[in-house]
Coordinates of C-alpha atoms and ligand atoms in Angstrom, one line a residue:
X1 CA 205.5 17.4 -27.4
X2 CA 202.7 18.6 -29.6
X3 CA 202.4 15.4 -31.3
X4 CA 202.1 14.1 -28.1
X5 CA 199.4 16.2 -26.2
X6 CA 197.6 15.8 -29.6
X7 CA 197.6 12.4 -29.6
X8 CA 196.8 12.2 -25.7
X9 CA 193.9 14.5 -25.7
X10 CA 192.3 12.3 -28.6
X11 CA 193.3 9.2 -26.5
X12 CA 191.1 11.0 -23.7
X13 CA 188.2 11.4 -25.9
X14 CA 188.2 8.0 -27.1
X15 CA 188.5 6.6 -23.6
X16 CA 185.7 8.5 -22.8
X17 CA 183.6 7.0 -26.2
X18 CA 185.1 4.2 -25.0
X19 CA 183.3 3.6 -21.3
X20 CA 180.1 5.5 -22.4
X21 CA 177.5 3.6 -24.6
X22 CA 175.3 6.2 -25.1
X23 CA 177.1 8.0 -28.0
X24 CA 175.8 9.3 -31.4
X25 CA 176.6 7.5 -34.5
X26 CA 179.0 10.1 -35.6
X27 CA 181.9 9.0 -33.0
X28 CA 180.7 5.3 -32.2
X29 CA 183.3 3.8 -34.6
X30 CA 185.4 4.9 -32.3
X31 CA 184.0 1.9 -29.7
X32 CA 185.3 -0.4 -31.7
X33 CA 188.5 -1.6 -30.4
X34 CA 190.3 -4.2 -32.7
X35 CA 192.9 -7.2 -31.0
X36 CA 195.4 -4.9 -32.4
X37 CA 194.3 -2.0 -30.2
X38 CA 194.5 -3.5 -26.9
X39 CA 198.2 -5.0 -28.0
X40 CA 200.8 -2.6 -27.1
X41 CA 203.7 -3.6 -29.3
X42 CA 201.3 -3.1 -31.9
X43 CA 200.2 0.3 -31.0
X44 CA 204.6 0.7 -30.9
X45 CA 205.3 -0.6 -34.3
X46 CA 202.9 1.7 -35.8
X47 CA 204.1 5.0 -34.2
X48 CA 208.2 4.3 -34.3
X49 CA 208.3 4.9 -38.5
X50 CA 206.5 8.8 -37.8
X51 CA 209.2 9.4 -34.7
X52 CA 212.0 8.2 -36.9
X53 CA 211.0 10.5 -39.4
X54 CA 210.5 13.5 -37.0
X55 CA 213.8 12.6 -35.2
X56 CA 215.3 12.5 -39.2
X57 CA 213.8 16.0 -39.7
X58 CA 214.4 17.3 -36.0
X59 CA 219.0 16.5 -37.4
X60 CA 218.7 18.0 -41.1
X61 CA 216.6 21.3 -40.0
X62 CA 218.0 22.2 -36.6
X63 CA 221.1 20.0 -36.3
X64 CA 223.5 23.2 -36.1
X65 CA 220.9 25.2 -33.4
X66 CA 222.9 25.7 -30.2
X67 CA 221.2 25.2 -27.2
X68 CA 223.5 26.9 -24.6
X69 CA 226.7 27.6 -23.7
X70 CA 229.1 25.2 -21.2
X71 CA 230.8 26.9 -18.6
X72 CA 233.5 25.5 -16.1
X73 CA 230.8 25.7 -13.8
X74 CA 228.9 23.6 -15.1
X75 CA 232.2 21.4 -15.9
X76 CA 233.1 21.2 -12.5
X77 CA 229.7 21.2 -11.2
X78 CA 228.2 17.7 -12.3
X79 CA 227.2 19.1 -15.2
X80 CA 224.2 21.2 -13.6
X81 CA 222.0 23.1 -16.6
X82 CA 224.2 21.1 -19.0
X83 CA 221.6 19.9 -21.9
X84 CA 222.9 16.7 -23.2
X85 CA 220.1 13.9 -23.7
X86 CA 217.1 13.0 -25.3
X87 CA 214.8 11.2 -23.1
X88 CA 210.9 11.1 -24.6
X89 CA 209.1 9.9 -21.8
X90 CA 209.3 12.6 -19.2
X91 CA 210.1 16.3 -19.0
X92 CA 211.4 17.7 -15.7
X93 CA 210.0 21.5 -15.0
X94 CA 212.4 23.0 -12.1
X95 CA 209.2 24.6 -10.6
X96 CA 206.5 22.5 -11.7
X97 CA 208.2 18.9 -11.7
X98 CA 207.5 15.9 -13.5
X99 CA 205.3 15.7 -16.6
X100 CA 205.2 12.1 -18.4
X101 CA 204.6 12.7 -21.8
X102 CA 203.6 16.3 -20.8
X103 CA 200.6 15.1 -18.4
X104 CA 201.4 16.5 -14.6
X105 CA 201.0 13.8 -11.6
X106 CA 197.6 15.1 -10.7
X107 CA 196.9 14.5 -14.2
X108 CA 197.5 11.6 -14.3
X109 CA 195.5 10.5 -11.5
X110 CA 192.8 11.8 -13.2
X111 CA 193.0 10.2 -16.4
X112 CA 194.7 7.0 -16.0
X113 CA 192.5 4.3 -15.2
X114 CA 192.5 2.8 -11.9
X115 CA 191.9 -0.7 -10.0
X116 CA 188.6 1.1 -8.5
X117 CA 186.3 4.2 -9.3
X118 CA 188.1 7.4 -8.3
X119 CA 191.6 5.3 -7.0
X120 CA 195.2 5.4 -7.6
X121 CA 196.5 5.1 -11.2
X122 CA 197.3 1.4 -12.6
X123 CA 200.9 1.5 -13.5
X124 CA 200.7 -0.5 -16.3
X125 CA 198.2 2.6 -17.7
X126 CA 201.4 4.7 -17.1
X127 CA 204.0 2.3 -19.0
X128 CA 201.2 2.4 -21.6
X129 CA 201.6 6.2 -22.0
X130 CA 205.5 6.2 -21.2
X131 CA 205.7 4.3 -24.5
X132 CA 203.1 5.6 -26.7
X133 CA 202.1 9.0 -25.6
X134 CA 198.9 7.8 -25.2
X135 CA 196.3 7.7 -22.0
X136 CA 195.4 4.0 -22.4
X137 CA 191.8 2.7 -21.8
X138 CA 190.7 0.3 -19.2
X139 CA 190.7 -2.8 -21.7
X140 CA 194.4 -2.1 -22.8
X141 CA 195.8 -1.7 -19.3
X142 CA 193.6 -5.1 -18.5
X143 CA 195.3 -6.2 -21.7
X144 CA 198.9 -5.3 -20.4
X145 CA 198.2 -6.0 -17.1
X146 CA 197.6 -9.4 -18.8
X147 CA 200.6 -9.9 -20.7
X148 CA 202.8 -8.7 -17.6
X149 CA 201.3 -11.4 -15.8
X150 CA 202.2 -14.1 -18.4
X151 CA 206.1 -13.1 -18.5
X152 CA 206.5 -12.8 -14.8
X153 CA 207.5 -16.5 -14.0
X154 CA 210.5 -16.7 -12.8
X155 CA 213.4 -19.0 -13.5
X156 CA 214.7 -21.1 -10.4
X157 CA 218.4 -20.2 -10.9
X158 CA 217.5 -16.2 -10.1
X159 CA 216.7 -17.8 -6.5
X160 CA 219.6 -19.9 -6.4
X161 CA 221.9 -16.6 -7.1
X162 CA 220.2 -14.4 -4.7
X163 CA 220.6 -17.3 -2.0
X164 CA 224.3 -17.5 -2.6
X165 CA 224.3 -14.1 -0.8
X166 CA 224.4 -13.7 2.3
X167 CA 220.8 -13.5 4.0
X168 CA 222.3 -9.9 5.8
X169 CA 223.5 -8.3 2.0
X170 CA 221.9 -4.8 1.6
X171 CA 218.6 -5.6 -0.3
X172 CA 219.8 -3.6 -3.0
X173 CA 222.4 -6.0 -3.8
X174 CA 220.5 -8.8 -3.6
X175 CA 217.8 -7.5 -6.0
X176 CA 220.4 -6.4 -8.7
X177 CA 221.7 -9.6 -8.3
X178 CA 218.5 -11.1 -9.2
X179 CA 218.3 -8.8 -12.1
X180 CA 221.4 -9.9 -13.5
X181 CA 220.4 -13.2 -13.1
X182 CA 217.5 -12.6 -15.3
X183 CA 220.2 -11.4 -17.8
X184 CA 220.3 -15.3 -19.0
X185 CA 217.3 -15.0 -20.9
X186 CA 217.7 -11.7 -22.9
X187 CA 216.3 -12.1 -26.2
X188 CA 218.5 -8.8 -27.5
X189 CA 221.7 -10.2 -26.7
X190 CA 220.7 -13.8 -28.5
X191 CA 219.6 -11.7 -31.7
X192 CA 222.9 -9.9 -31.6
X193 CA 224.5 -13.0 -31.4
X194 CA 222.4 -14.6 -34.8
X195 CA 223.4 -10.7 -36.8
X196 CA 220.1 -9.0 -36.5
X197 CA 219.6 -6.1 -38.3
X198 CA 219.8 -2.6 -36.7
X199 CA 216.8 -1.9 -38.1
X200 CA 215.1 -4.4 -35.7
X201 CA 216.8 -3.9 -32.7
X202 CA 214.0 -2.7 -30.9
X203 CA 212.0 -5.4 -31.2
X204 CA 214.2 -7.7 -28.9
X205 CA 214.7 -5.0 -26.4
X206 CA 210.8 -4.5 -26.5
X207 CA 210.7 -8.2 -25.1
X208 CA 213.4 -8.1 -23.1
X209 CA 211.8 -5.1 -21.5
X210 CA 208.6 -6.2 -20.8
X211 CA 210.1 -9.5 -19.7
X212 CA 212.4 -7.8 -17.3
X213 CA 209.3 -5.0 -15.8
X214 CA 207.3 -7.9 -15.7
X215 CA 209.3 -10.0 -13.4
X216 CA 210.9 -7.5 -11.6
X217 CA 208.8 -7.3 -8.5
X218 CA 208.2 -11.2 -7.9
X219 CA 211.9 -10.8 -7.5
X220 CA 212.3 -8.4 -5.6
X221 CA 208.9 -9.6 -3.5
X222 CA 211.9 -12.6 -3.0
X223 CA 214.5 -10.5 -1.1
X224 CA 211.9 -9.1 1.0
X225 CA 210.2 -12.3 1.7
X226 CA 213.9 -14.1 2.2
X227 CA 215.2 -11.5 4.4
X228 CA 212.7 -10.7 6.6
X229 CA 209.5 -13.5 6.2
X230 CA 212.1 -16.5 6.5
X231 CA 211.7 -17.0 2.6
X232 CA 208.4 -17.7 2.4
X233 CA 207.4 -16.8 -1.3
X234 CA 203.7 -15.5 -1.7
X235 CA 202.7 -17.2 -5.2
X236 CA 201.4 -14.2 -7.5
X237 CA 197.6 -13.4 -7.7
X238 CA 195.9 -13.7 -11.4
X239 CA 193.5 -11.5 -10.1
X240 CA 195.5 -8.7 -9.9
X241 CA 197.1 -5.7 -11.7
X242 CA 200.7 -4.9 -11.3
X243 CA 200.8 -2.6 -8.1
X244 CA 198.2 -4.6 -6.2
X245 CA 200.0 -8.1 -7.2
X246 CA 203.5 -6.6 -6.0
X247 CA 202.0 -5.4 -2.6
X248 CA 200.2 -9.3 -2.6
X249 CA 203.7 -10.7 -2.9
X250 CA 205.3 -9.0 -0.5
X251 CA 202.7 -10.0 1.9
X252 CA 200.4 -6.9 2.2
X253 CA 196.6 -7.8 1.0
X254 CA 195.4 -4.8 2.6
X255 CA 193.4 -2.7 -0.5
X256 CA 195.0 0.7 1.0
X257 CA 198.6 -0.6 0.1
X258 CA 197.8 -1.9 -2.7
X259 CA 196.4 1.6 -3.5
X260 CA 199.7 2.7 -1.8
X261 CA 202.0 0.7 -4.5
X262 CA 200.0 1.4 -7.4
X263 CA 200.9 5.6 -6.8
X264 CA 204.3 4.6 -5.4
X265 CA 204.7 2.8 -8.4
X266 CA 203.4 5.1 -10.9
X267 CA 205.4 8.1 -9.4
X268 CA 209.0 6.7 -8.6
X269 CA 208.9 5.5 -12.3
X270 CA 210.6 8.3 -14.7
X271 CA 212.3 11.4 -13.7
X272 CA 213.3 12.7 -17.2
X273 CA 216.7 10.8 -18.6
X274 CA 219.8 13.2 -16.3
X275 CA 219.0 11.4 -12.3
X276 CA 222.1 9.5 -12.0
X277 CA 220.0 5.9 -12.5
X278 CA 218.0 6.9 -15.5
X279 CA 221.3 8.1 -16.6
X280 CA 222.7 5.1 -16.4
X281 CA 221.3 3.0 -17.7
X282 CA 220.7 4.9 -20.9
X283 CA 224.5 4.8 -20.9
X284 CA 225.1 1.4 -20.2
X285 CA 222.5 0.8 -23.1
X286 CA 223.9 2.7 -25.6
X287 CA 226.8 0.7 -25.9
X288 CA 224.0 -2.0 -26.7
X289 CA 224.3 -3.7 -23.6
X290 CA 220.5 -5.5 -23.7
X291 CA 217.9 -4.4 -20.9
X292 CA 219.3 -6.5 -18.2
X293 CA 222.8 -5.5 -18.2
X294 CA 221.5 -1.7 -18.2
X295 CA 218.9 -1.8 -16.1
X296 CA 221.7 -3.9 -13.3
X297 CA 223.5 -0.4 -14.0
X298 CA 221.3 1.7 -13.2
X299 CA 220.1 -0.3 -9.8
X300 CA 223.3 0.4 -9.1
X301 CA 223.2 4.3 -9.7
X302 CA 220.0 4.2 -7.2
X303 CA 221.4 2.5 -4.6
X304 CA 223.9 5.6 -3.9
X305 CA 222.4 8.1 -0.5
X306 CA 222.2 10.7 -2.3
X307 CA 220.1 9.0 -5.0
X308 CA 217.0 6.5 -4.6
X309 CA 218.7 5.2 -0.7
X310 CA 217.9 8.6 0.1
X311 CA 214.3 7.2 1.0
X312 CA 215.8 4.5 3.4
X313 CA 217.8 7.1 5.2
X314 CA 214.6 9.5 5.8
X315 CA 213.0 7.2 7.6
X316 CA 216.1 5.8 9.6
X317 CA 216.9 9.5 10.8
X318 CA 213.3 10.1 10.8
X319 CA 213.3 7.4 13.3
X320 CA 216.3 8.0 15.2
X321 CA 214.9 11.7 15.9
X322 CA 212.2 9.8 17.5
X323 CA 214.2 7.5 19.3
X324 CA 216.0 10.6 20.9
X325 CA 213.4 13.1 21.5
X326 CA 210.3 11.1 21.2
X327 CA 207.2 11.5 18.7
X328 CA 205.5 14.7 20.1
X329 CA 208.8 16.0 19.6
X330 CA 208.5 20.1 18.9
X331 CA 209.3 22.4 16.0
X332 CA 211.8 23.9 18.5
X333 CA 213.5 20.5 19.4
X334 CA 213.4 19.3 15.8
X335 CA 215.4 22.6 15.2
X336 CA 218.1 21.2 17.0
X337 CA 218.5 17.9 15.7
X338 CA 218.9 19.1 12.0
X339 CA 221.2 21.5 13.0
X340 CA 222.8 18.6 14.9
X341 CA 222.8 16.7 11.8
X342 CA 224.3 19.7 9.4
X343 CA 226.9 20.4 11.7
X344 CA 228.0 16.6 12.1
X345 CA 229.1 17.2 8.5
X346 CA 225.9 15.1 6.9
X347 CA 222.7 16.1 4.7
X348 CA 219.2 16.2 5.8
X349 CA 217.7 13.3 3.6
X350 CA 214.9 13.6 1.8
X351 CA 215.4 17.8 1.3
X352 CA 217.0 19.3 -1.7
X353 CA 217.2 18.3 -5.7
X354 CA 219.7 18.6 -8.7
X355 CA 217.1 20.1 -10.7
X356 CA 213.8 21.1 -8.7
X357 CA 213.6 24.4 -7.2
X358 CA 210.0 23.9 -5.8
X359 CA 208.5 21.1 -3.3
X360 CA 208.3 17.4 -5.8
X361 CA 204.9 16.8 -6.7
X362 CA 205.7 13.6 -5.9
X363 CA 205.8 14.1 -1.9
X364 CA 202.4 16.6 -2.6
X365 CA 200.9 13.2 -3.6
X366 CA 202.2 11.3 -1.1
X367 CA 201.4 14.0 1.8
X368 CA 197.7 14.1 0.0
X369 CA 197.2 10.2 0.5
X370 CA 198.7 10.6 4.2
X371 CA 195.6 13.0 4.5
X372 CA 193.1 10.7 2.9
X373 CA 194.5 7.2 4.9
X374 CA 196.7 8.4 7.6
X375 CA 195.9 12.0 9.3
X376 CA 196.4 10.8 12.9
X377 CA 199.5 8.6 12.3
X378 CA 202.7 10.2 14.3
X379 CA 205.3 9.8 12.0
X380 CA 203.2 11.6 9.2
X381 CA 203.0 14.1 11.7
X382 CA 206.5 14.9 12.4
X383 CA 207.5 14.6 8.5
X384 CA 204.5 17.7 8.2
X385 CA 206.4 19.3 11.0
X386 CA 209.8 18.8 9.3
X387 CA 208.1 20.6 5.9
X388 CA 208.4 23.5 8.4
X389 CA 211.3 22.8 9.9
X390 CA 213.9 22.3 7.7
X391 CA 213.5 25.0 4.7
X392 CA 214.3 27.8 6.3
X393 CA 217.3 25.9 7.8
X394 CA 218.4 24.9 4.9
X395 CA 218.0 28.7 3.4
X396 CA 220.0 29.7 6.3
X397 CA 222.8 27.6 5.0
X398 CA 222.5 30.0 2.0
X399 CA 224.1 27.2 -0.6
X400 CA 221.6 25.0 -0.5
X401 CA 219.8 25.7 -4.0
X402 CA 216.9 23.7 -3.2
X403 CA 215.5 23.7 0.1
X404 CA 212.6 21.6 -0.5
X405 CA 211.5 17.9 0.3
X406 CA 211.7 15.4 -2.5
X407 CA 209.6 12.6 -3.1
X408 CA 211.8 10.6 -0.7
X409 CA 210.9 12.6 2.3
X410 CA 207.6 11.3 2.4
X411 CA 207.5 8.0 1.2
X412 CA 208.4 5.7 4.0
X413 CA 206.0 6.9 6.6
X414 CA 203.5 5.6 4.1
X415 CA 204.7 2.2 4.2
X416 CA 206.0 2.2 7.7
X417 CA 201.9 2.5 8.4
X418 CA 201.1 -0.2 6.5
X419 CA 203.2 -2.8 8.1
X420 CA 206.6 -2.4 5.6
X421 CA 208.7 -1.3 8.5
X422 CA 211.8 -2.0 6.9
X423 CA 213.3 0.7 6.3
X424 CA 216.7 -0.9 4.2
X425 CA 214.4 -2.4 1.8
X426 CA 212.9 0.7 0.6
X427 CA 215.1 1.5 -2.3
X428 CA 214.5 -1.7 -4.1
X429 CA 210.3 -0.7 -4.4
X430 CA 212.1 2.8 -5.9
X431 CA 213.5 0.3 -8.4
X432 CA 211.2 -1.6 -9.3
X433 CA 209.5 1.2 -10.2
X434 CA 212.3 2.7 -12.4
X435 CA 212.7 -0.4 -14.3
X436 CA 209.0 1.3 -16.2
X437 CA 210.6 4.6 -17.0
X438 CA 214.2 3.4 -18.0
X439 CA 213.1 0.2 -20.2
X440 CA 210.5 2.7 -21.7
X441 CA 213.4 4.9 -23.0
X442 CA 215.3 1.9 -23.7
X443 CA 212.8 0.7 -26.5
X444 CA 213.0 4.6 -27.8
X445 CA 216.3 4.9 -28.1
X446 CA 216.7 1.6 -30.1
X447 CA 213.8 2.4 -32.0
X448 CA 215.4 5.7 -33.0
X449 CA 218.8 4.5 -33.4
X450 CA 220.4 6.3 -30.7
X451 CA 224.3 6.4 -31.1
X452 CA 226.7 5.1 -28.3
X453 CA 227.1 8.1 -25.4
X454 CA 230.7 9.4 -25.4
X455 CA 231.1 12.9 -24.0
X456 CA 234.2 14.5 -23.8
X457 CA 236.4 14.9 -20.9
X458 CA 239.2 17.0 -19.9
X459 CA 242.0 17.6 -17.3
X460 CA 242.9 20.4 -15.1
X461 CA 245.7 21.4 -17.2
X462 CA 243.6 21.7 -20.3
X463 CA 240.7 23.8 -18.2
X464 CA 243.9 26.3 -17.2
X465 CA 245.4 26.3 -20.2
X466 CA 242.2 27.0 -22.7
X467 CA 241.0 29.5 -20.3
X468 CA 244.1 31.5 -20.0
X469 CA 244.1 31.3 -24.1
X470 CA 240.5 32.6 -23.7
X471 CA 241.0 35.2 -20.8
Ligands
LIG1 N1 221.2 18.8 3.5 C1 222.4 19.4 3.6 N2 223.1 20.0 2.7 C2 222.5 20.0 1.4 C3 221.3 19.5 1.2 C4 220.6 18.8 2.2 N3 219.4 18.2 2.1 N4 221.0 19.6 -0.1 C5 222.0 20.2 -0.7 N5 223.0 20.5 0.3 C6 224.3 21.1 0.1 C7 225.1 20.2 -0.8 O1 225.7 19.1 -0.1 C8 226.2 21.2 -1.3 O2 227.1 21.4 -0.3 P1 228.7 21.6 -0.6 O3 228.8 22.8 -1.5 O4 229.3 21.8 0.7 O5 229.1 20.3 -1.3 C9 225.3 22.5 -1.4 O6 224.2 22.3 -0.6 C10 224.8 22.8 -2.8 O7 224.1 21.7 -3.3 P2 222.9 21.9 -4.3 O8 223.4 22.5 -5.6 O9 221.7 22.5 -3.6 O10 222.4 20.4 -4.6 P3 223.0 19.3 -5.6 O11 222.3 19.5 -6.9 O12 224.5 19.3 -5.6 O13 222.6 17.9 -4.9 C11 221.0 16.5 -3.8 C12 221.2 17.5 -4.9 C13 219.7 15.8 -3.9 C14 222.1 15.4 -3.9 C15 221.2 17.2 -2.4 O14 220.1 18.2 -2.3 C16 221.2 16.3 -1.2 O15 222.2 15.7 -0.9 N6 220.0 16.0 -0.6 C17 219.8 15.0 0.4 C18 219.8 13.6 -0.1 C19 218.5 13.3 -0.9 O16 217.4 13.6 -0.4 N7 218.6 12.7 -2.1 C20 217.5 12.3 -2.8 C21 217.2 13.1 -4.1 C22 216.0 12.5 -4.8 N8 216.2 11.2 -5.3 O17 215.4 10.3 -5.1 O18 217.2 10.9 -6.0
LIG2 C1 214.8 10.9 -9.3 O1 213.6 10.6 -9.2 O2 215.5 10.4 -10.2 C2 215.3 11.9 -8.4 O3 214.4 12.9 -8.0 C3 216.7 12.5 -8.8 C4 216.7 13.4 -10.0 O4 215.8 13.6 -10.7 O5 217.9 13.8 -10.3

């Protein structure tokens, strides 16, 4: 982590030297930005011997250091407080929440360049940093913005598979089909094939990551466009970064949702390695499945309620509150219907986390653009009334460790403003996000020669009979 805020603070200053020409002759070498700068695998090769080395150092010195104790609890709990991964690109803080490479979300709107002066971060800037620790400047996010564009073709046959699904097939599947479709081309498994050296795996996975986030949302820009816009495709824009081309290809040219995608993408992206997708597909990967095959898992992971669908059943109950009691509903009447909702055995969507004890960030960000774009909009206004609402209700409960909204709560009555009414579809945008944050780790944990994951299980019998042994 202090390597990392190091090398991001210096990043800051040189982005800084960077966009101001004025600068004394003492730091203007630092304007000089070689081919080799702006190329991102590159800037990779050169930091992955130093992390292999402090990865090296991080086994021989502290290998034996033990980092807690495992209780049944936590057995029996889904492994709650249970430390058990390395994932580099993103620290969760219970209170705080997400940090990618130690830089907050409000950070990172500040110092990630944007499309326009004073905008939304790029997300490319924020795959940039996810893989080097490093705020990127303008010219290398145009650079990778670049280079995403030139891997995003895709083949016909990822079509054909999604078309032999049925038009009404929950978007989720239809996207993960896609992405396993793309699993054709992976350059890892084809160098595992020839005998590659372990040494080098992470070279292949490097393309077959870049490949795969670089395609991802012209494909699933397809099942939007198939399922709802009778399968018209919108051709992809040169002109445009990665957010603002995904928003294009859907069909939304607007520059609010393109500002929109470009923070939906950014924040949906990494959520430190234990959310059951991230976790996934580290999993899947570390059996050496290539990017395809692990990122498929994890799609799979999100596509579960309580995970990343959670955002397309906020806005369906969100909607069917209105549909009952209409959109000036009150705090009073909006009482009821969570309680009606608790006591018909389900969970309010949207509230609650496995590890947050505080309100995400990421809904903060999203309620703070609803401010900006959207004060008057009625739906924004009943999810500001819910933030009222449902904590204390969920306190009442008294098990209910978190009673807070997540960054699901708030994202669909974003796009539901702009026109993306579709509430089914939402998950897939939450994954094409995730494919930045999980194929990030993916090139670290080949890079440092991460073992295959194998925890140990037990039965019931052995829990009764090692604790009576231990009573
Ligand atoms: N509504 C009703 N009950 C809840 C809620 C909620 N929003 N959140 C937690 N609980 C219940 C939970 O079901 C459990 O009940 P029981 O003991 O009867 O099984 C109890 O409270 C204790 O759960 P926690 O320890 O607070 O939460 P846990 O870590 O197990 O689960 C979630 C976390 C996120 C799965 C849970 O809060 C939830 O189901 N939330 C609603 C679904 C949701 O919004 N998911 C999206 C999460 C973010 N994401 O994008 O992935
Ligand atoms: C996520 O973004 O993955 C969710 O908030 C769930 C989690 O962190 O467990």
């Amino acid at each position: 982590m202090v390597f990392y805020r190091s090398v991001s603070l210096l990043s800051k200053l040189r982005n800084r030297v960077v966009q101001q020409p004025s600068l004394s002759n003492s730091v203007r070498w630092l304007q000089i930005q070689t081919s080799s700068d702006l190329d991102l695998h590159s800037q990779l090769k050169e930091l992955i011997p130093e992390q292999q080395e402090r990865l090296k150092k991080i086994k021989s010195e502290y290998g034996k250091v033990q980092l807690g104790n495992i209780t049944v609890d936590m057995v029996l709990g889904g492994m709650r407080g249970m430390t058990g991964l390395l994932w580099e690109t993103s620290l969760l803080d219970p209170d705080e929440g997400i940090r990618f490479r130690g830089l907050s979300i409000p950070e990172c709107q500040k110092v990630l360049p944007a499309a326009k002066p004073g905008g939304e971060p790029l997300p490319e800037g924020l795959l940039w940093l996810l893989l080097t620790g490093k705020v990127p400047t303008k010219e290398q996010v145009d650079a990778l913005s670049k280079e995403l564009r030139s891997r995003a073709t895709i083949p016909d046959h990822v079509y054909k598979a999604i078309d032999a699904l049925p038009v009404t097939a929950h978007p989720m599947t239809q996207f993960t089909t896609g992405v396993m479709a793309l699993q054709v081309q992976s350059e890892f498994s084809k160098a595992y094939e020839k005998g590659i050296h372990k040494s080098k795996y992470w070279e292949p996975t490097y393309e077959d990551s870049l490949s795969l986030i670089a395609q991802v949302p012209a494909v699933a820009a397809y099942v939007y466009r198939r399922m709802y816009k009778n399968g018209e495709r919108i051709p992809m824009d040169d002109s445009l970064d990665y957010g603002g081309n995904f928003a294009h290809m859907l069909g939304f040219d607007g520059p609010e949702m393109q500002e929109l995608m470009r923070l939906y993408v950014t924040i949906h992206s990494d959520h430190e390695g234990g959310n059951v997708s991230a976790h996934t597909g580290h999993l899947v990967a570390s059996a050496l499945s290539d990017p395809y095959l692990s990122f498929a898992a994890a799609l799979n992971g999100l596509a579960g309620p309580l995970h990343g669908l959670a955002n397309q059943e906020v806005l369906l109950w969100i909607k069917s509150v209105v549909d009952e009691c209409g959109e000036n509903i009150t705090k009073d009447q909006l009482k009821d219907y969570v309680w009606k909702t608790l006591n018909s055995g389900k969970v309010v969507p949207g509230f609650g986390h496995g590890v947050l004890r505080k309100t995400d960030p990421r809904y903060m960000c999203q309620r703070e653009f609803a401010l900006k774009h959207l004060p008057n909009d009625p739906l924004f206004q009943l999810v500001s009334k819910l933030y009222d609402v449902v904590p204390p209700i969920l306190t009442e409960l008294g098990k209910v460790k978190n009673p807070w909204p997540n960054v699901d709560a708030h994202s669909g009555v974003l796009l539901n403003y702009y026109g993306l009414t579709e509430a089914r579809y939402y998950t897939v945008l939450f994954g094409v996000s995730r494919a930045i944050g999980i194929c990030s780790q993916l090139i670290w944990d080949r890079a440092l020669g991460l073992p295959l994951e194998r925890p140990k299980s037990v039965t019931m019998e052995w829990l009764e009979n090692h604790c009576k042994k231990s009573a």
